[in-house]
Structures are given as structure tokens and as C-alpha cells.
PDB file of C-alpha atoms in Angstrom:
ATOM      1  CA  MET R 846      18.630 -59.618   7.287  1.00 56.00           C
ATOM      2  CA  ALA R 847      19.184 -60.829  10.946  1.00 62.00           C
ATOM      3  CA  ALA R 848      15.290 -61.763  11.076  1.00 58.00           C
ATOM      4  CA  ALA R 849      15.416 -63.494   7.557  1.00 57.00           C
ATOM      5  CA  LEU R 850      18.447 -65.655   9.098  1.00 56.00           C
ATOM      6  CA  ARG R 851      16.963 -66.329  12.184  1.00 59.00           C
ATOM      7  CA  ASN R 852      13.881 -67.818  10.339  1.00 57.00           C
ATOM      8  CA  LEU R 853      15.915 -70.106   8.491  1.00 53.00           C
ATOM      9  CA  VAL R 854      17.589 -71.558  11.331  1.00 55.00           C
ATOM     10  CA  SER R 855      15.000 -71.509  14.062  1.00 55.00           C
ATOM     11  CA  GLU R 856      11.274 -72.351  13.921  1.00 59.00           C
ATOM     12  CA  LYS R 857      10.685 -71.306  17.651  1.00 62.00           C
ATOM     13  CA  SER R 858      11.041 -67.791  17.376  1.00 60.00           C
ATOM     14  CA  THR R 859       7.922 -65.708  18.137  1.00 65.00           C
ATOM     15  CA  LEU R 860       9.654 -62.202  17.589  1.00 63.00           C
ATOM     16  CA  PRO R 861       7.963 -60.451  14.749  1.00 61.00           C
ATOM     17  CA  ASP R 862      10.160 -60.131  11.569  1.00 61.00           C
ATOM     18  CA  LEU R 863       8.863 -56.335  11.056  1.00 63.00           C
ATOM     19  CA  VAL R 864       7.523 -53.957  13.776  1.00 66.00           C
ATOM     20  CA  VAL R 865       5.494 -51.065  12.457  1.00 69.00           C
ATOM     21  CA  HIS R 866       5.245 -48.296  15.046  1.00 70.00           C
ATOM     22  CA  ARG R 867       2.389 -46.175  15.233  1.00 74.00           C
ATOM     23  CA  GLY R 868       1.166 -43.220  17.348  1.00 77.00           C
ATOM     24  CA  PHE R 869      -0.607 -39.996  17.427  1.00 80.00           C
ATOM     25  CA  HIS R 870       2.076 -37.413  16.743  1.00 82.00           C
ATOM     26  CA  PRO R 871       3.213 -36.802  13.282  1.00 82.00           C
ATOM     27  CA  ILE R 872       6.800 -37.447  12.330  1.00 84.00           C
ATOM     28  CA  ASN R 873       8.954 -34.550  11.369  1.00 87.00           C
ATOM     29  CA  GLU R 874       9.775 -34.552   7.578  1.00 89.00           C
ATOM     30  CA  TYR R 875      12.529 -31.865   7.921  1.00 89.00           C
ATOM     31  CA  ASN R 876      16.045 -32.962   8.519  1.00 89.00           C
ATOM     32  CA  ASN R 877      15.114 -36.395   9.444  1.00 91.00           C
ATOM     33  CA  PRO R 878      17.336 -39.011   7.458  1.00 92.00           C
ATOM     34  CA  ASP R 879      15.693 -42.001   8.804  1.00 91.00           C
ATOM     35  CA  LEU R 880      12.274 -41.184   7.680  1.00 91.00           C
ATOM     36  CA  LEU R 881      12.128 -42.653   4.353  1.00 93.00           C
ATOM     37  CA  PRO R 882      14.677 -45.536   4.763  1.00 92.00           C
ATOM     38  CA  GLY R 883      12.389 -46.510   7.654  1.00 89.00           C
ATOM     39  CA  SER R 884       9.196 -46.153   5.620  1.00 89.00           C
ATOM     40  CA  TYR R 885      10.456 -47.839   2.540  1.00 92.00           C
ATOM     41  CA  PRO R 886      12.720 -50.917   3.796  1.00 90.00           C
ATOM     42  CA  THR R 887      12.903 -52.628   0.581  1.00 91.00           C
ATOM     43  CA  LEU R 888      14.357 -49.650  -1.381  1.00 93.00           C
ATOM     44  CA  PHE R 889      16.686 -48.952   1.644  1.00 93.00           C
ATOM     45  CA  PRO R 890      17.543 -52.400   2.776  1.00 90.00           C
ATOM     46  CA  PHE R 891      20.627 -51.358   4.909  1.00 88.00           C
ATOM     47  CA  GLY R 892      18.930 -48.260   6.391  1.00 87.00           C
ATOM     48  CA  ILE R 893      21.165 -45.782   4.908  1.00 89.00           C
ATOM     49  CA  GLY R 894      20.925 -43.229   2.016  1.00 91.00           C
ATOM     50  CA  GLY R 895      18.186 -41.013   3.617  1.00 92.00           C
ATOM     51  CA  PHE R 896      17.425 -37.542   2.739  1.00 93.00           C
ATOM     52  CA  GLU R 897      19.195 -34.430   4.358  1.00 91.00           C
ATOM     53  CA  ASP R 898      21.810 -36.420   6.282  1.00 90.00           C
ATOM     54  CA  ASP R 899      24.079 -34.126   8.220  1.00 89.00           C
ATOM     55  CA  ALA R 900      26.760 -36.713   8.102  1.00 87.00           C
ATOM     56  CA  ARG R 901      27.003 -36.394   4.394  1.00 89.00           C
ATOM     57  CA  PRO R 902      30.270 -34.468   3.411  1.00 89.00           C
ATOM     58  CA  LYS R 903      28.593 -32.339   0.705  1.00 90.00           C
ATOM     59  CA  ALA R 904      24.987 -30.958   1.392  1.00 89.00           C
ATOM     60  CA  LEU R 905      22.299 -32.488  -1.186  1.00 90.00           C
ATOM     61  CA  SER R 906      18.857 -30.986  -1.140  1.00 91.00           C
ATOM     62  CA  PHE R 907      15.636 -33.114  -0.941  1.00 93.00           C
ATOM     63  CA  GLN R 908      14.650 -32.440  -4.548  1.00 92.00           C
ATOM     64  CA  LYS R 909      18.062 -33.194  -6.154  1.00 94.00           C
ATOM     65  CA  GLN R 910      18.419 -36.457  -4.217  1.00 94.00           C
ATOM     66  CA  ALA R 911      14.991 -37.418  -5.251  1.00 94.00           C
ATOM     67  CA  GLN R 912      15.692 -36.677  -8.832  1.00 93.00           C
ATOM     68  CA  TYR R 913      18.873 -38.927  -8.439  1.00 94.00           C
ATOM     69  CA  TYR R 914      17.007 -41.905  -7.064  1.00 94.00           C
ATOM     70  CA  LEU R 915      14.541 -41.680  -9.947  1.00 93.00           C
ATOM     71  CA  ASN R 916      17.146 -41.609 -12.639  1.00 91.00           C
ATOM     72  CA  ILE R 917      19.744 -44.336 -11.174  1.00 90.00           C
ATOM     73  CA  ALA R 918      20.260 -47.395 -13.233  1.00 88.00           C
ATOM     74  CA  ASP R 919      18.420 -49.587 -10.755  1.00 87.00           C
ATOM     75  CA  ARG R 920      14.824 -48.538 -11.253  1.00 91.00           C
ATOM     76  CA  SER R 921      13.387 -49.906  -8.144  1.00 92.00           C
ATOM     77  CA  PHE R 922      12.539 -46.324  -7.030  1.00 94.00           C
ATOM     78  CA  ARG R 923      10.623 -45.304  -9.866  1.00 92.00           C
ATOM     79  CA  TYR R 924       8.682 -48.656 -10.238  1.00 93.00           C
ATOM     80  CA  HIS R 925       7.449 -48.473  -6.693  1.00 93.00           C
ATOM     81  CA  HIS R 926       3.998 -48.104  -6.429  1.00 90.00           C
ATOM     82  CA  SER R 927       3.940 -45.290  -3.785  1.00 92.00           C
ATOM     83  CA  PHE R 928       7.485 -43.790  -3.457  1.00 94.00           C
ATOM     84  CA  ILE R 929       7.497 -41.286  -6.172  1.00 93.00           C
ATOM     85  CA  PHE R 930       3.927 -40.075  -4.796  1.00 93.00           C
ATOM     86  CA  VAL R 931       5.100 -39.709  -1.258  1.00 94.00           C
ATOM     87  CA  VAL R 932       8.217 -37.776  -2.379  1.00 94.00           C
ATOM     88  CA  TRP R 933       6.439 -35.279  -4.553  1.00 92.00           C
ATOM     89  CA  ASN R 934       3.709 -34.788  -1.839  1.00 92.00           C
ATOM     90  CA  MET R 935       6.620 -33.922   0.425  1.00 92.00           C
ATOM     91  CA  ILE R 936       8.265 -31.521  -2.077  1.00 91.00           C
ATOM     92  CA  GLN R 937       4.892 -29.746  -2.574  1.00 88.00           C
ATOM     93  CA  ARG R 938       4.472 -29.415   1.005  1.00 88.00           C
ATOM     94  CA  ARG R 939       7.747 -27.858   1.229  1.00 88.00           C
ATOM     95  CA  MET R 940       7.268 -25.483  -1.327  1.00 86.00           C
ATOM     96  CA  ALA R 941       3.995 -24.252   0.271  1.00 83.00           C
ATOM     97  CA  HIS R 942       5.823 -23.955   3.581  1.00 82.00           C
ATOM     98  CA  LEU R 943       9.128 -22.238   2.496  1.00 81.00           C
ATOM     99  CA  LYS R 944       7.887 -20.402  -0.473  1.00 77.00           C
ATOM    100  CA  THR R 945       4.548 -18.684   0.597  1.00 77.00           C
ATOM    101  CA  SER R 946       4.626 -15.065   1.905  1.00 76.00           C
ATOM    102  CA  PHE R 947       2.108 -12.455   2.918  1.00 75.00           C
ATOM    103  CA  THR R 948       1.728  -8.885   1.544  1.00 77.00           C
ATOM    104  CA  VAL R 949      -0.209  -6.274   3.043  1.00 78.00           C
ATOM    105  CA  ARG R 950      -0.548  -2.392   2.296  1.00 79.00           C
ATOM    106  CA  ARG R 951       2.104  -0.141   3.798  1.00 82.00           C
ATOM    107  CA  SER R 952      -0.394   1.903   5.769  1.00 80.00           C
ATOM    108  CA  ASN R 953      -1.656  -1.258   7.504  1.00 78.00           C
ATOM    109  CA  PHE R 954       1.451  -2.983   8.019  1.00 81.00           C
ATOM    110  CA  HIS R 955       2.328  -2.210  11.824  1.00 82.00           C
ATOM    111  CA  GLN R 956      -1.513  -2.855  12.939  1.00 80.00           C
ATOM    112  CA  VAL R 957      -1.470  -6.218  10.805  1.00 79.00           C
ATOM    113  CA  ALA R 958       1.925  -7.113  12.356  1.00 80.00           C
ATOM    114  CA  GLN R 959       0.813  -6.493  15.929  1.00 80.00           C
ATOM    115  CA  ASN R 960      -2.581  -8.204  15.461  1.00 78.00           C
ATOM    116  CA  LEU R 961      -0.861 -11.304  13.749  1.00 77.00           C
ATOM    117  CA  THR R 962       1.299 -12.154  16.696  1.00 79.00           C
ATOM    118  CA  GLN R 963      -1.759 -11.961  19.006  1.00 79.00           C
ATOM    119  CA  ILE R 964      -3.759 -14.675  17.205  1.00 81.00           C
ATOM    120  CA  SER R 965      -3.247 -18.305  18.289  1.00 83.00           C
ATOM    121  CA  PRO R 966      -3.549 -21.462  16.037  1.00 84.00           C
ATOM    122  CA  ALA R 967      -6.531 -22.510  18.215  1.00 85.00           C
ATOM    123  CA  ILE R 968      -8.505 -19.376  17.172  1.00 84.00           C
ATOM    124  CA  LEU R 969      -7.789 -20.081  13.641  1.00 82.00           C
ATOM    125  CA  ASP R 970      -8.748 -23.706  13.829  1.00 85.00           C
ATOM    126  CA  SER R 971     -12.003 -22.763  15.759  1.00 84.00           C
ATOM    127  CA  LEU R 972     -12.823 -20.125  13.023  1.00 82.00           C
ATOM    128  CA  ALA R 973     -12.268 -22.609  10.163  1.00 83.00           C
ATOM    129  CA  SER R 974     -14.223 -25.281  11.884  1.00 83.00           C
ATOM    130  CA  LYS R 975     -17.223 -22.834  12.389  1.00 81.00           C
ATOM    131  CA  LEU R 976     -17.045 -21.469   8.736  1.00 78.00           C
ATOM    132  CA  GLU R 977     -16.842 -25.256   7.426  1.00 79.00           C
ATOM    133  CA  ARG R 978     -20.122 -26.391   9.683  1.00 80.00           C
ATOM    134  CA  GLU R 979     -22.111 -23.305   9.782  1.00 72.00           C
ATOM    135  CA  HIS R 980     -21.280 -21.494   6.636  1.00 70.00           C
ATOM    136  CA  SER R 981     -22.164 -18.206   8.575  1.00 71.00           C
ATOM    137  CA  PHE R 982     -20.270 -15.166  10.306  1.00 72.00           C
ATOM    138  CA  SER R 983     -23.234 -14.317  12.637  1.00 74.00           C
ATOM    139  CA  ASN R 984     -21.992 -16.641  15.376  1.00 77.00           C
ATOM    140  CA  LEU R 985     -18.318 -15.874  15.744  1.00 80.00           C
ATOM    141  CA  ALA R 986     -16.505 -14.657  18.819  1.00 81.00           C
ATOM    142  CA  PRO R 987     -14.717 -11.507  18.904  1.00 82.00           C
ATOM    143  CA  ALA R 988     -11.614 -13.033  18.629  1.00 82.00           C
ATOM    144  CA  GLU R 989     -12.546 -14.986  15.723  1.00 82.00           C
ATOM    145  CA  LYS R 990     -14.049 -11.822  14.139  1.00 81.00           C
ATOM    146  CA  ASN R 991     -10.527 -10.237  14.253  1.00 81.00           C
ATOM    147  CA  ALA R 992      -8.798 -13.133  12.908  1.00 82.00           C
ATOM    148  CA  LEU R 993     -11.294 -13.013   9.901  1.00 80.00           C
ATOM    149  CA  ASN R 994     -10.808  -9.284   9.466  1.00 80.00           C
ATOM    150  CA  LEU R 995      -7.112  -9.715   9.495  1.00 79.00           C
ATOM    151  CA  LEU R 996      -7.237 -12.480   6.939  1.00 75.00           C
ATOM    152  CA  LYS R 997      -8.911  -9.922   4.780  1.00 76.00           C
ATOM    153  CA  GLN R 998      -6.187  -7.406   4.951  1.00 76.00           C
ATOM    154  CA  VAL R 999      -3.543  -9.976   3.842  1.00 73.00           C
ATOM    155  CA  ASN R1000      -2.781 -11.584   0.487  1.00 70.00           C
ATOM    156  CA  THR R1001      -0.952 -14.745   0.059  1.00 68.00           C
ATOM    157  CA  ILE R1002       1.691 -14.789  -2.501  1.00 67.00           C
ATOM    158  CA  ALA R1003       2.609 -18.017  -3.642  1.00 68.00           C
ATOM    159  CA  ALA R1004       3.868 -17.613  -7.324  1.00 63.00           C
ATOM    160  CA  ARG R1005       6.762 -20.449  -7.183  1.00 72.00           C
ATOM    161  CA  ILE R1006       4.285 -23.213  -6.217  1.00 76.00           C
ATOM    162  CA  PRO R1007       3.307 -24.987  -9.223  1.00 77.00           C
ATOM    163  CA  GLY R1008      -0.265 -25.467  -9.872  1.00 75.00           C
ATOM    164  CA  SER R1009      -1.339 -22.634  -7.433  1.00 76.00           C
ATOM    165  CA  GLN R1010      -3.559 -19.819  -8.466  1.00 76.00           C
ATOM    166  CA  ALA R1011      -0.873 -17.389  -7.841  1.00 77.00           C
ATOM    167  CA  SER R1012       1.501 -19.276 -10.244  1.00 82.00           C
ATOM    168  CA  LYS R1013      -0.944 -19.066 -12.935  1.00 84.00           C
ATOM    169  CA  ILE R1014      -1.331 -15.387 -12.372  1.00 83.00           C
ATOM    170  CA  CYS R1015       2.553 -15.036 -12.623  1.00 84.00           C
ATOM    171  CA  VAL R1016       2.597 -16.861 -16.046  1.00 88.00           C
ATOM    172  CA  ARG R1017      -0.232 -14.577 -17.320  1.00 89.00           C
ATOM    173  CA  ASN R1018       1.881 -11.520 -16.372  1.00 89.00           C
ATOM    174  CA  GLU R1019       4.976 -12.983 -18.081  1.00 91.00           C
ATOM    175  CA  ILE R1020       3.158 -13.614 -21.195  1.00 91.00           C
ATOM    176  CA  ARG R1021       1.573  -9.960 -21.025  1.00 92.00           C
ATOM    177  CA  SER R1022       5.546  -9.003 -20.610  1.00 93.00           C
ATOM    178  CA  TYR R1023       6.385 -10.756 -23.800  1.00 91.00           C
ATOM    179  CA  PHE R1024       3.609  -9.052 -25.612  1.00 90.00           C
ATOM    180  CA  SER R1025       4.780  -5.536 -24.609  1.00 90.00           C
ATOM    181  CA  TYR R1026       8.582  -6.247 -25.728  1.00 92.00           C
ATOM    182  CA  PHE R1027       8.205  -8.699 -28.544  1.00 90.00           C
ATOM    183  CA  GLY R1028       4.533  -7.973 -29.863  1.00 89.00           C
ATOM    184  CA  LEU R1029       1.785 -10.251 -30.236  1.00 88.00           C
ATOM    185  CA  PRO R1030       3.028 -13.893 -31.047  1.00 88.00           C
ATOM    186  CA  HIS R1031       2.530 -15.160 -34.634  1.00 88.00           C
ATOM    187  CA  LEU R1032       1.971 -18.626 -33.781  1.00 88.00           C
ATOM    188  CA  PHE R1033       0.083 -20.622 -31.104  1.00 89.00           C
ATOM    189  CA  PHE R1034       0.218 -24.510 -31.091  1.00 88.00           C
ATOM    190  CA  THR R1035      -0.265 -27.297 -28.490  1.00 90.00           C
ATOM    191  CA  PHE R1036       2.587 -29.826 -28.217  1.00 89.00           C
ATOM    192  CA  ASN R1037       1.417 -33.163 -26.932  1.00 90.00           C
ATOM    193  CA  PRO R1038       3.590 -36.175 -28.021  1.00 91.00           C
ATOM    194  CA  CYS R1039       1.998 -39.321 -27.291  1.00 92.00           C
ATOM    195  CA  PRO R1040       4.646 -41.783 -25.571  1.00 93.00           C
ATOM    196  CA  ALA R1041       2.448 -45.042 -25.866  1.00 92.00           C
ATOM    197  CA  HIS R1042       2.997 -45.001 -29.552  1.00 93.00           C
ATOM    198  CA  SER R1043       6.459 -43.841 -29.890  1.00 94.00           C
ATOM    199  CA  PRO R1044       9.304 -46.275 -30.482  1.00 95.00           C
ATOM    200  CA  ILE R1045      11.575 -43.717 -28.584  1.00 95.00           C
ATOM    201  CA  PHE R1046       9.803 -43.954 -25.539  1.00 95.00           C
ATOM    202  CA  GLN R1047      10.028 -47.912 -25.660  1.00 95.00           C
ATOM    203  CA  VAL R1048      13.662 -47.669 -25.889  1.00 94.00           C
ATOM    204  CA  MET R1049      13.733 -45.018 -22.966  1.00 93.00           C
ATOM    205  CA  TYR R1050      11.667 -47.608 -20.973  1.00 93.00           C
ATOM    206  CA  GLY R1051      14.287 -50.170 -21.662  1.00 90.00           C
ATOM    207  CA  ASP R1052      13.016 -52.269 -24.421  1.00 92.00           C
ATOM    208  CA  GLN R1053      16.145 -53.323 -26.337  1.00 91.00           C
ATOM    209  CA  THR R1054      14.254 -55.046 -29.171  1.00 92.00           C
ATOM    210  CA  VAL R1055      13.217 -51.862 -30.864  1.00 93.00           C
ATOM    211  CA  ASP R1056      15.451 -50.853 -33.779  1.00 92.00           C
ATOM    212  CA  LEU R1057      15.296 -47.173 -34.217  1.00 91.00           C
ATOM    213  CA  SER R1058      17.018 -47.365 -37.573  1.00 91.00           C
ATOM    214  CA  HIS R1059      14.054 -48.848 -39.257  1.00 90.00           C
ATOM    215  CA  ARG R1060      11.337 -46.405 -40.413  1.00 89.00           C
ATOM    216  CA  PHE R1061       8.583 -48.408 -38.852  1.00 90.00           C
ATOM    217  CA  PRO R1062      10.132 -50.649 -35.959  1.00 92.00           C
ATOM    218  CA  ARG R1063       8.217 -53.476 -34.405  1.00 92.00           C
ATOM    219  CA  LEU R1064       6.669 -52.483 -30.973  1.00 93.00           C
ATOM    220  CA  ALA R1065       5.003 -54.416 -28.147  1.00 92.00           C
ATOM    221  CA  SER R1066       1.229 -54.678 -28.037  1.00 93.00           C
ATOM    222  CA  ALA R1067      -0.848 -51.676 -27.389  1.00 93.00           C
ATOM    223  CA  ARG R1068      -1.876 -53.105 -23.969  1.00 94.00           C
ATOM    224  CA  GLU R1069       1.807 -53.717 -23.006  1.00 95.00           C
ATOM    225  CA  ARG R1070       2.679 -50.120 -24.240  1.00 94.00           C
ATOM    226  CA  ALA R1071      -0.007 -48.633 -21.904  1.00 94.00           C
ATOM    227  CA  ILE R1072       1.395 -50.829 -19.090  1.00 94.00           C
ATOM    228  CA  ARG R1073       4.687 -49.627 -19.580  1.00 94.00           C
ATOM    229  CA  LEU R1074       3.764 -45.755 -19.734  1.00 93.00           C
ATOM    230  CA  ALA R1075       1.754 -46.332 -16.296  1.00 92.00           C
ATOM    231  CA  ARG R1076       4.730 -48.130 -14.625  1.00 92.00           C
ATOM    232  CA  ASP R1077       7.203 -45.763 -15.769  1.00 93.00           C
ATOM    233  CA  PRO R1078       6.209 -41.922 -15.551  1.00 92.00           C
ATOM    234  CA  VAL R1079       9.663 -40.636 -15.321  1.00 93.00           C
ATOM    235  CA  ALA R1080      10.533 -42.138 -18.789  1.00 94.00           C
ATOM    236  CA  ALA R1081       7.420 -40.367 -20.024  1.00 94.00           C
ATOM    237  CA  ALA R1082       8.605 -37.116 -18.584  1.00 93.00           C
ATOM    238  CA  ASP R1083      11.953 -37.702 -20.087  1.00 93.00           C
ATOM    239  CA  PHE R1084      10.453 -38.431 -23.471  1.00 95.00           C
ATOM    240  CA  TYR R1085       8.483 -35.211 -23.288  1.00 94.00           C
ATOM    241  CA  GLU R1086      11.455 -33.142 -22.624  1.00 93.00           C
ATOM    242  CA  PHE R1087      13.498 -34.929 -25.360  1.00 95.00           C
ATOM    243  CA  SER R1088      10.801 -34.264 -27.819  1.00 95.00           C
ATOM    244  CA  PHE R1089      10.256 -30.638 -26.759  1.00 93.00           C
ATOM    245  CA  ARG R1090      13.874 -29.981 -27.132  1.00 94.00           C
ATOM    246  CA  CYS R1091      14.054 -31.787 -30.578  1.00 94.00           C
ATOM    247  CA  CYS R1092      11.068 -30.112 -31.839  1.00 93.00           C
ATOM    248  CA  PHE R1093      12.573 -26.557 -31.071  1.00 94.00           C
ATOM    249  CA  GLU R1094      15.864 -27.333 -32.036  1.00 94.00           C
ATOM    250  CA  TYR R1095      15.782 -29.167 -35.354  1.00 94.00           C
ATOM    251  CA  LEU R1096      12.242 -28.094 -36.510  1.00 93.00           C
ATOM    252  CA  LEU R1097      12.139 -24.571 -35.277  1.00 93.00           C
ATOM    253  CA  GLY R1098      15.817 -23.698 -35.140  1.00 94.00           C
ATOM    254  CA  TRP R1099      16.267 -22.752 -31.471  1.00 94.00           C
ATOM    255  CA  ASN R1100      19.681 -22.933 -29.914  1.00 94.00           C
ATOM    256  CA  PHE R1101      19.135 -23.917 -26.102  1.00 93.00           C
ATOM    257  CA  LYS R1102      22.787 -23.153 -25.252  1.00 93.00           C
ATOM    258  CA  THR R1103      23.024 -19.538 -26.483  1.00 93.00           C
ATOM    259  CA  ARG R1104      19.175 -19.164 -26.010  1.00 91.00           C
ATOM    260  CA  SER R1105      18.683 -17.599 -29.520  1.00 93.00           C
ATOM    261  CA  SER R1106      17.950 -18.839 -33.155  1.00 94.00           C
ATOM    262  CA  TYR R1107      20.445 -20.551 -35.072  1.00 94.00           C
ATOM    263  CA  PRO R1108      21.953 -18.615 -37.891  1.00 93.00           C
ATOM    264  CA  SER R1109      20.418 -20.899 -40.380  1.00 93.00           C
ATOM    265  CA  GLY R1110      16.904 -20.359 -38.788  1.00 91.00           C
ATOM    266  CA  GLY R1111      14.061 -23.114 -38.672  1.00 92.00           C
ATOM    267  CA  LEU R1112      10.984 -24.137 -40.371  1.00 91.00           C
ATOM    268  CA  PHE R1113       9.414 -20.470 -39.601  1.00 90.00           C
ATOM    269  CA  GLY R1114      12.673 -18.559 -40.150  1.00 91.00           C
ATOM    270  CA  HIS R1115      14.521 -17.091 -37.155  1.00 92.00           C
ATOM    271  CA  LEU R1116      12.837 -16.977 -33.834  1.00 91.00           C
ATOM    272  CA  ARG R1117      13.024 -14.209 -31.417  1.00 90.00           C
ATOM    273  CA  ALA R1118      11.582 -15.689 -28.502  1.00 89.00           C
ATOM    274  CA  PHE R1119       8.778 -18.244 -27.547  1.00 90.00           C
ATOM    275  CA  TYR R1120       6.845 -19.035 -24.248  1.00 91.00           C
ATOM    276  CA  GLY R1121       5.564 -22.152 -23.188  1.00 87.00           C
ATOM    277  CA  SER R1122       3.820 -23.658 -20.184  1.00 84.00           C
ATOM    278  CA  SER R1123       2.880 -27.084 -19.135  1.00 80.00           C
ATOM    279  CA  GLU R1124      -0.501 -28.251 -17.892  1.00 73.00           C
TER     280      GLU R1124
END
């Protein structure tokens, strides 16, 4: 704001309005409340409201605060061209850092633990570079061979990271558990509502001209609806959640509060259980 006022009253100033610092060292993403306000001055014009701020009276998690910014009445955060992608990338990295663990056989635990403390990041970096460049195990140094053998004895567990191979295995195991308890499912179906053609999504986007009391309300052009969908992925996610809950509650008779079927049932009678996964 000071730079903008200076430009209004003075034409001789040679100082830049905005200085973008750069360097070779990455900035810490953890417990750094100045990171995102400094990266997005248009979204945080006063430089406050950063993530993981120790000065905040009540602690707020990174993911909860990100959800809050994407759901406030001012839609500047969800309409920004890169904010949502950067924040989601940071959340994914945090999940990879904090929710990844190693498993080893009990008989090899003490040996693996001792060898693991002796391997330096430089050895792992050199091993990765050689394997990527040469695609061969013949020219490895003894320390690199030991690191490779150690990696073969360690299994990486990352079941809580969405999209990872471990999370897919976890989903398959849960489905098999359902089979053993409830029996084979009687119905398989794919639920894929299209927000671009839905009047409900247009209202969630903010179009106040759509009258949902009409059976076939007048909508914007197909091009405009596609632009809205690309511009507001948060509204598209809210529309999917709303459609999914309405389908199971009013069509299939499932009560999400009690996690059981309504006494009156639904289209196929009373549901004992269901399992769904999103792509």
C-alpha cells in the first residue's frame, strides 16, 4: 500500500514496488506463517493470515485452514490460478513425510536398524544417480551395494496417502473384509454426475438466475458452463458430495447420521452396508 501511495504522489522514485527474492536454498514449508502470505500478496494484502502461526490463540491445522480459505464467501482463493494447486501439493508432501513408515522382518530388525543409521544421504543420492544413468548394478561401490541390499529388506508403508499404491492395496483389503463379513455385494454401479449440465452446480457456482423450482430451468451456454466448471473446482467437489449423499439418502434409503438404513428402506430395500471409492 505504501508503494502504491508513493507512486501516486511522486514520479521521481526509482525504488521497485515489489522485490522478489531468490536464492539456492529452499524455504521451510513447516511452521512458516510468512510463506504463503509472501507468495500471494494479492490474496494476503496485509501479510497476515498465514498457516501454522504460533501467535494464534487456538491451533489450526494446515489442512483445516486451507479448507476454510477455499470455502469463505470471498472466492478469491478458489479462483486463483495457482493457490489451490500449491496448497494441495504441500499437503501431499506433508502426508508423504509424516505418514510414511518402514516395515522389516523381526529377525532382521536390529541389523537393518544399525545399517540404516550408517547410510548417509550422499550415498543414496549417488546410488539413485547411477541407477538412473547406467541402469546397471555392476559398477556400484561397496557402500552403494549395502544401501541397495538394505532397501530390499525394507518395505515402505504409505496407506494413508491418497493415490499411492499402498492406499490402493488398503482399499482392496477393506473390500475383501466386507466380503467376508457381509457376503458378496448384490449391486455394482458407477456414480458419475456431470456438474456442467446440472442446474444445482450452477447455483453452487453463484448463478442466481437459475430457478430450481422449474423442472427445466434456463441455463447458461455450454461454453460458459464449461468455463465455470474449470474455474471453480471447489464448487464441483461440493456438487459431487451433495449428489452422492442425496443419491444414497433419498434413493437408497441410507441414514448417514446413524450409519444404517432408514426403517422405510430405499429403492432396493434395506441396505446392510456399502463401500465406495473415488478415482
